[in-house]
mmCIF file of C-alpha atoms in Angstrom:
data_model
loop_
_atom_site.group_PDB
_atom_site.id
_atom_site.type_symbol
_atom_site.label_atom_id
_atom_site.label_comp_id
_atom_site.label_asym_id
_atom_site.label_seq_id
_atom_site.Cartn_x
_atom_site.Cartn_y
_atom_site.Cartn_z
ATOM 1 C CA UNK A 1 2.177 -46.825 -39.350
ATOM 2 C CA UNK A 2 1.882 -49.851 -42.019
ATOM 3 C CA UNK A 3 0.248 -52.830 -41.467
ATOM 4 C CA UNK A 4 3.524 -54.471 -41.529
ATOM 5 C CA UNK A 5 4.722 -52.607 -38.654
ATOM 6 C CA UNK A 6 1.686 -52.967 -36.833
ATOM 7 C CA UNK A 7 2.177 -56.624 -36.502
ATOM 8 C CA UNK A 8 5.428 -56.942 -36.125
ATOM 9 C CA UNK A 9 5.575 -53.957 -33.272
ATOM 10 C CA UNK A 10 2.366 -54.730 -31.502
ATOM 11 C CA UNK A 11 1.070 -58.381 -32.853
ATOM 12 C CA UNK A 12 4.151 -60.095 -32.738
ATOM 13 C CA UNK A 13 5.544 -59.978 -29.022
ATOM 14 C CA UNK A 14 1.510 -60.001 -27.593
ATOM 15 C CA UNK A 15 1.735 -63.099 -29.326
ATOM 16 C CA UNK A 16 5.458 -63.713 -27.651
ATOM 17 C CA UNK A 17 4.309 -63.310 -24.510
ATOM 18 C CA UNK A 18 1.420 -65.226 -24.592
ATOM 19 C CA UNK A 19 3.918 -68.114 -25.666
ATOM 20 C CA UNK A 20 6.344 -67.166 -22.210
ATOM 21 C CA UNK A 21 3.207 -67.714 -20.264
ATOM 22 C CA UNK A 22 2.164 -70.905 -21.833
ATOM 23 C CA UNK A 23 5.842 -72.189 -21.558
ATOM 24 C CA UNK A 24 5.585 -71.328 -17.588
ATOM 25 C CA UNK A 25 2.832 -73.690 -17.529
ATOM 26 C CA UNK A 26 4.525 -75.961 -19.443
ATOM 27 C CA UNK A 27 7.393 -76.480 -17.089
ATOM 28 C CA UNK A 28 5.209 -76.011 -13.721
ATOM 29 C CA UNK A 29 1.999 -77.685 -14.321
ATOM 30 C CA UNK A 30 1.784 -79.885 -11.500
ATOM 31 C CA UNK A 31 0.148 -83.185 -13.429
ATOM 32 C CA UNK A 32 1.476 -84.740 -16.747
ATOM 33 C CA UNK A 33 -2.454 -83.539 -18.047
ATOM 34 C CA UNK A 34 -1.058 -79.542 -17.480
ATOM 35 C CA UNK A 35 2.006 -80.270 -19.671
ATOM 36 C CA UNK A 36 0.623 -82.089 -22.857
ATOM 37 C CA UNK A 37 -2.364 -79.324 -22.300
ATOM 38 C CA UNK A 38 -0.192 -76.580 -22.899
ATOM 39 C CA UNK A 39 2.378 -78.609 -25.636
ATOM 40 C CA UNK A 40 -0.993 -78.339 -27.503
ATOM 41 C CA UNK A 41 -2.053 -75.008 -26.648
ATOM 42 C CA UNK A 42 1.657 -73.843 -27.557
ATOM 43 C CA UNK A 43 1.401 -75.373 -31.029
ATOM 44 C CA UNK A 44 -2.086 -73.859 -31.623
ATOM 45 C CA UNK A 45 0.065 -70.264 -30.491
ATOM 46 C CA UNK A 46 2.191 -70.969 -33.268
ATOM 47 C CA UNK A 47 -0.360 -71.548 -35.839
ATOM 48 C CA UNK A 48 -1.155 -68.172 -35.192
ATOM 49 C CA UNK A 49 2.365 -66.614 -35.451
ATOM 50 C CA UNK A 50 3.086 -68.695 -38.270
ATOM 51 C CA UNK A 51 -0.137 -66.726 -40.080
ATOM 52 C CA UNK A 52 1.266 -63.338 -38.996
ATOM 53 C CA UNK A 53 4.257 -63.549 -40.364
ATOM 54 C CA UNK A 54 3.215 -65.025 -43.442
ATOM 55 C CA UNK A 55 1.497 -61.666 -43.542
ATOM 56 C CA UNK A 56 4.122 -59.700 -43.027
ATOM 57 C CA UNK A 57 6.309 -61.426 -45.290
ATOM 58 C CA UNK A 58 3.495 -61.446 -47.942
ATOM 59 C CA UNK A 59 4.205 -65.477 -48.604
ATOM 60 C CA UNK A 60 1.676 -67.948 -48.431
ATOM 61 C CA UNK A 61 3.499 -70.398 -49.018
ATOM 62 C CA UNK A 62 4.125 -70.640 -45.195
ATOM 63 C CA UNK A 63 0.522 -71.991 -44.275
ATOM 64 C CA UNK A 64 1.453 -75.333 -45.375
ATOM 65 C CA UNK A 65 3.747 -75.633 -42.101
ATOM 66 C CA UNK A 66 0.747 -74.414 -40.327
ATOM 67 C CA UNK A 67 -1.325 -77.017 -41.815
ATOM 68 C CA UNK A 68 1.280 -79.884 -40.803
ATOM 69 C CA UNK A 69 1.808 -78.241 -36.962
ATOM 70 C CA UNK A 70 -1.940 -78.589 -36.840
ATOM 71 C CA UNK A 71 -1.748 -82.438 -37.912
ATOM 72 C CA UNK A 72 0.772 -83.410 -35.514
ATOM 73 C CA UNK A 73 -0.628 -81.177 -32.422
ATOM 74 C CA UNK A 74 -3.777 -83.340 -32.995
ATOM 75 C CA UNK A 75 -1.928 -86.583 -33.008
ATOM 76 C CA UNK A 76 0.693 -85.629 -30.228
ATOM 77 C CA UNK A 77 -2.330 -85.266 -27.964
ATOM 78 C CA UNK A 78 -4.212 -88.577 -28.996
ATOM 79 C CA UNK A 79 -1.577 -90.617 -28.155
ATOM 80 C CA UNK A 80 -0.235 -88.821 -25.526
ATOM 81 C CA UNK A 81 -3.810 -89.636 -23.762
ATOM 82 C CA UNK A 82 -3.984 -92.588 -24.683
ATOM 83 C CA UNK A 83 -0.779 -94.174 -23.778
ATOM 84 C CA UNK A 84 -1.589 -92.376 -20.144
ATOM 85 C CA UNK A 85 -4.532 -94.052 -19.915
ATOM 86 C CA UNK A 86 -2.939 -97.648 -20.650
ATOM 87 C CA UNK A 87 -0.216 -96.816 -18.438
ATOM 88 C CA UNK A 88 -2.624 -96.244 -15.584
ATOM 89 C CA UNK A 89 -4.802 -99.665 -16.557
ATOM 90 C CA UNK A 90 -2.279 -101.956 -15.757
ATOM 91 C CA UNK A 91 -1.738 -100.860 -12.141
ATOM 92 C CA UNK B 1 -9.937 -50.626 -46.775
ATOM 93 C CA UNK B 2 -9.060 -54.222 -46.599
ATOM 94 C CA UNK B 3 -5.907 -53.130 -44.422
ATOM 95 C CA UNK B 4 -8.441 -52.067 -41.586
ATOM 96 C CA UNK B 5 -10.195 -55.482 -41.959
ATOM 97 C CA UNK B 6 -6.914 -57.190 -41.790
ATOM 98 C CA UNK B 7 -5.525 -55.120 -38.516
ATOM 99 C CA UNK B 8 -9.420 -55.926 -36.547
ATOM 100 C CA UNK B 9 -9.428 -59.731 -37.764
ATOM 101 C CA UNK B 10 -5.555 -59.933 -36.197
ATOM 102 C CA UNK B 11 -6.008 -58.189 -33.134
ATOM 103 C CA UNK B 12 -8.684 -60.182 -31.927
ATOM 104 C CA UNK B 13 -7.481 -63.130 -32.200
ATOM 105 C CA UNK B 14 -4.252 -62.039 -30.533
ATOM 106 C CA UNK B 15 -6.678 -61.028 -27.941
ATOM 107 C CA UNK B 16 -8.028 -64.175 -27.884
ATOM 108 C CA UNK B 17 -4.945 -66.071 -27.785
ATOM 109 C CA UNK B 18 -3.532 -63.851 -25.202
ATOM 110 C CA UNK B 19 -6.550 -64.549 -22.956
ATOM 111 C CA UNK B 20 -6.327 -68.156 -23.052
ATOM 112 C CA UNK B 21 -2.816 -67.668 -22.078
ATOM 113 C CA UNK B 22 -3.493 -66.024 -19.575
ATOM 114 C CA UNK B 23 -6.077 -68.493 -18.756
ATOM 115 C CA UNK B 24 -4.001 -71.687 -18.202
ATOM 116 C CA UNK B 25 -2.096 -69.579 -16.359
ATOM 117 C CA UNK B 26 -4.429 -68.397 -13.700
ATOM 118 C CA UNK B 27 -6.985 -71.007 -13.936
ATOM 119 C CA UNK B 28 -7.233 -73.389 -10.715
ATOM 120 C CA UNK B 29 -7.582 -77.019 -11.891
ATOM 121 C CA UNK B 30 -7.026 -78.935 -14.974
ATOM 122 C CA UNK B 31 -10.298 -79.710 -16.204
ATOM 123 C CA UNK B 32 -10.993 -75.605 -16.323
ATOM 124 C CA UNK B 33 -7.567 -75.155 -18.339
ATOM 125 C CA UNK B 34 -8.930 -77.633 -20.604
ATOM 126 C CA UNK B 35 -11.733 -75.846 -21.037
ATOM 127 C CA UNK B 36 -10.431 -72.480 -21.615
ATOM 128 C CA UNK B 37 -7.811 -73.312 -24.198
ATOM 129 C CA UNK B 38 -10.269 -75.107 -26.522
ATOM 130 C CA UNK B 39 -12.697 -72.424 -26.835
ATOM 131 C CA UNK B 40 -10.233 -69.438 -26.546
ATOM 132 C CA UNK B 41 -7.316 -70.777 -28.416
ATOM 133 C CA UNK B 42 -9.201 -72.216 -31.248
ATOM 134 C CA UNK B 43 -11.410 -68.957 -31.707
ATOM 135 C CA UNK B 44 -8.174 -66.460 -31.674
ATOM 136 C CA UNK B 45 -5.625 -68.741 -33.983
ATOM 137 C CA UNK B 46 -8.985 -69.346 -36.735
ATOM 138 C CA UNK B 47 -9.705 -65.132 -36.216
ATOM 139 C CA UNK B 48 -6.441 -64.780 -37.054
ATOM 140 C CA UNK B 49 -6.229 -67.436 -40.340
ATOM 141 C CA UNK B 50 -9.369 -65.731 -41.554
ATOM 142 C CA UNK B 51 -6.952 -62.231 -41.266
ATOM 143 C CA UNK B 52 -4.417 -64.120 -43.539
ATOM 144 C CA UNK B 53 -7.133 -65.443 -46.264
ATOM 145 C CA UNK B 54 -8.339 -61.067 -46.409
ATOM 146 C CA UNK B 55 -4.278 -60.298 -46.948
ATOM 147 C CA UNK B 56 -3.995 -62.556 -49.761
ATOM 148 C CA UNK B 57 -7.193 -62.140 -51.606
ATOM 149 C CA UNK B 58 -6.695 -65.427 -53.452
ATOM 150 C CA UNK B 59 -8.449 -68.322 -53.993
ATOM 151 C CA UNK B 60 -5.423 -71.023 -53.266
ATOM 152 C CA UNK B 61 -4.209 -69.151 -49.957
ATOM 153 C CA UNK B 62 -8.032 -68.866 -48.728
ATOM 154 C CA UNK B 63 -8.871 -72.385 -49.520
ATOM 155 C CA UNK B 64 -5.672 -73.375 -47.216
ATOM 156 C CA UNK B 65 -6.654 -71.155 -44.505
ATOM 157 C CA UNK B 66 -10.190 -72.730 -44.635
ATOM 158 C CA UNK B 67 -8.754 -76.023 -44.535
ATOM 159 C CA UNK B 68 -6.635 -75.341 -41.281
ATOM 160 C CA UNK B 69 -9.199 -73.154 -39.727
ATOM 161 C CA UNK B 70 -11.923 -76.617 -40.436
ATOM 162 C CA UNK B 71 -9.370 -79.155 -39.014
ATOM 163 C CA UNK B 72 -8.629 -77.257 -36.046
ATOM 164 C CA UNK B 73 -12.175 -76.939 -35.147
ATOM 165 C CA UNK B 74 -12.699 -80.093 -35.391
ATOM 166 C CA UNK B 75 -10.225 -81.616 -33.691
ATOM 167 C CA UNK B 76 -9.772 -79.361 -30.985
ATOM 168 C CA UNK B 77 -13.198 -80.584 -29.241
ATOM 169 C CA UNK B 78 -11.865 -84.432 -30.177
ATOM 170 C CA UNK B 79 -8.322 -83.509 -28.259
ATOM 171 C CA UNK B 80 -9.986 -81.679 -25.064
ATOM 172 C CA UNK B 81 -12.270 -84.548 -24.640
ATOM 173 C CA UNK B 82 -9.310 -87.656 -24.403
ATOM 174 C CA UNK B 83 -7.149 -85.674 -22.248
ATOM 175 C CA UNK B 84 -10.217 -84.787 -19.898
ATOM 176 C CA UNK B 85 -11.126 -88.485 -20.014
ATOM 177 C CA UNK B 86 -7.412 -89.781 -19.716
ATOM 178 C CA UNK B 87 -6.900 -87.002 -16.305
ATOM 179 C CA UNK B 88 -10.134 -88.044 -14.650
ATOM 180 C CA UNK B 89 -8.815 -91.810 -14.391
ATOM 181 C CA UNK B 90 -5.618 -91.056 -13.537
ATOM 182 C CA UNK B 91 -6.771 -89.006 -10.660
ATOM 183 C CA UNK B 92 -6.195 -85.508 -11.170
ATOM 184 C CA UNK B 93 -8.371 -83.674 -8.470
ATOM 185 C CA UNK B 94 -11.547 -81.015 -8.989
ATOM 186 C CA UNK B 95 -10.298 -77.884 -7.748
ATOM 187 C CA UNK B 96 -11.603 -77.689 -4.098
ATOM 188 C CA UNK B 97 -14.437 -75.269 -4.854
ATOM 189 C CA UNK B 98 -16.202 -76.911 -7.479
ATOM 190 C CA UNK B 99 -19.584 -77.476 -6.737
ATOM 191 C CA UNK B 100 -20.333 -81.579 -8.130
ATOM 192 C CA UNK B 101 -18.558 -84.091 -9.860
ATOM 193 C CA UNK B 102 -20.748 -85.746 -11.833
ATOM 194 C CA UNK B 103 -19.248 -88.510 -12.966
ATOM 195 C CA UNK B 104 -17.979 -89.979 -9.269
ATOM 196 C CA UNK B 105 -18.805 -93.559 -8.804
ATOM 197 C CA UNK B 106 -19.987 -93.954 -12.132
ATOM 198 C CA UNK B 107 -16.738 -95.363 -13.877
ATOM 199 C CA UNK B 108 -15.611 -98.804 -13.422
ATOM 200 C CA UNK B 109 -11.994 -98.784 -12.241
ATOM 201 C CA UNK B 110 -10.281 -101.433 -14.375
ATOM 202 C CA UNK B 111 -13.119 -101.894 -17.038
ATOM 203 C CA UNK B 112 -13.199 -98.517 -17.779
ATOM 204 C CA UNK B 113 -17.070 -98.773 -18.084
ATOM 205 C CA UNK B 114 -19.548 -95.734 -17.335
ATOM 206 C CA UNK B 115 -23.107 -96.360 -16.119
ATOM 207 C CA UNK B 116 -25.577 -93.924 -15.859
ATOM 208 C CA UNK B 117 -26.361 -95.331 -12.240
ATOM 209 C CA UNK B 118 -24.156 -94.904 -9.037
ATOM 210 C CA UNK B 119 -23.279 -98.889 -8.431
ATOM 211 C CA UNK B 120 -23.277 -100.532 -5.237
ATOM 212 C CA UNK B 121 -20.386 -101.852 -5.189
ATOM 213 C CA UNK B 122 -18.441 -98.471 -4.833
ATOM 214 C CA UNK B 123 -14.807 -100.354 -4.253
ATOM 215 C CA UNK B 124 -14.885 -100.713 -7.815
ATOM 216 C CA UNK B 125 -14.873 -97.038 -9.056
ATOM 217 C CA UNK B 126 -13.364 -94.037 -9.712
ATOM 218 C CA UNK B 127 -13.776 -92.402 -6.691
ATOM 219 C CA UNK B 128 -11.621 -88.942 -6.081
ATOM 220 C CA UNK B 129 -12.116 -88.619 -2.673
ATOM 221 C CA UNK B 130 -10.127 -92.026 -2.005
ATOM 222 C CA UNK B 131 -7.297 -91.625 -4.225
ATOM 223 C CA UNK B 132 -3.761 -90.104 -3.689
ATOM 224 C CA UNK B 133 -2.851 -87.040 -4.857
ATOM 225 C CA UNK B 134 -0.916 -86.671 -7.939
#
């Protein structure tokens, strides 16, 4: 077995699954906190799948999409939090 | 050689990932999902950018990893904290077996002030225990 086979046989859909499970939180989490938690920990998950298949595809070239996810999951949840926080102020 | 380095390196951070997954799943309250997908998320996703600077063996592709593995430590902390902060106010409960809550009564409801002292005028705080559910 190659390395290339290894992760897209084995790494790949653990990392697939891991995503399902994230998106079931996603759509049940009972307060608007659950959701944008797990928008961000879904990005994060595909940071990591965007590295294994830029592995397996032997390109590096696809990092700098990683790099740019990372940016906006960072900037998605600032101001996700903080318009929450307004919203709740003026009540 | 660098193969088996690789395959370790990527499988424990799919681990990782996998477990804080698994994690927000399972986990009771908000504040404890918060907590597990900062530490395990952020461990298993810079494991497995660390797998992808051994692969390519370069200096361009391991400075990039670096880069993303650096920001993402850093702001994952940043992140946790305004979402735990921005939840607390808008009254998302403590699961009903946690233990203390240290920060009841200390924030001022529409100032947004915290004091290290529990006030006595305790109309004007956060208080849990006398807000709605959300």
């Amino acid at each position: 077995m190659t390395l290339t086979d290894y992760l897209y046989y084995v790494i790949l859909p653990v990392l697939a699954f891991s995503v399902l499970l994230i998106v079931y939180r996603f759509i049940k989490g009972p307060s608007i906190a659950d959701k944008i938690i797990a928008l961000d920990v879904l990005i994060t998950t595909g940071i990591g799948i965007i590295g294994v298949y830029s592995i397996i595809h032997g390109k590096s070239t696809f990092l700098d999409t990683a790099m740019i996810l990372a940016l906006i999951a960072f900037l998605s949840t600032v101001a996700f939090s903080y318009y929450l926080e307004k919203r709740n102020r003026k009540k | 050689m660098s193969s088996v380095i690789i395959v370790i390196l990527v499988t424990l951070g799919t681990l990782f990932v996998l477990l804080s997954a698994i994690g927000l799943v399972r986990m009771p309250d908000t504040y404890m999902r918060i907590s597990v997908n900062t530490k395990a998320a952020t461990l298993g996703v810079g494991l497995i950018l660390v797998g992808t600077a051994v692969f390519f063996n370069d200096v361009s592709t391991t400075s990039r990893s670096l880069v993303i593995i650096l920001f993402v430590f850093l702001t994952a902390p940043v992140s946790a904290h305004l979402i735990g902060r921005a939840s607390y106010f808008m009254g998302v409960k403590l699961w009903k077996g946690s233990i203390m809550d240290d920060l009841r009564g200390k924030y001022q409801k529409n100032s947004y002030i915290l004091k290290s002292e529990t006030d006595e005028t305790p109309e004007n705080n956060v208080d849990h225990t006398k807000m709605k559910d959300k």
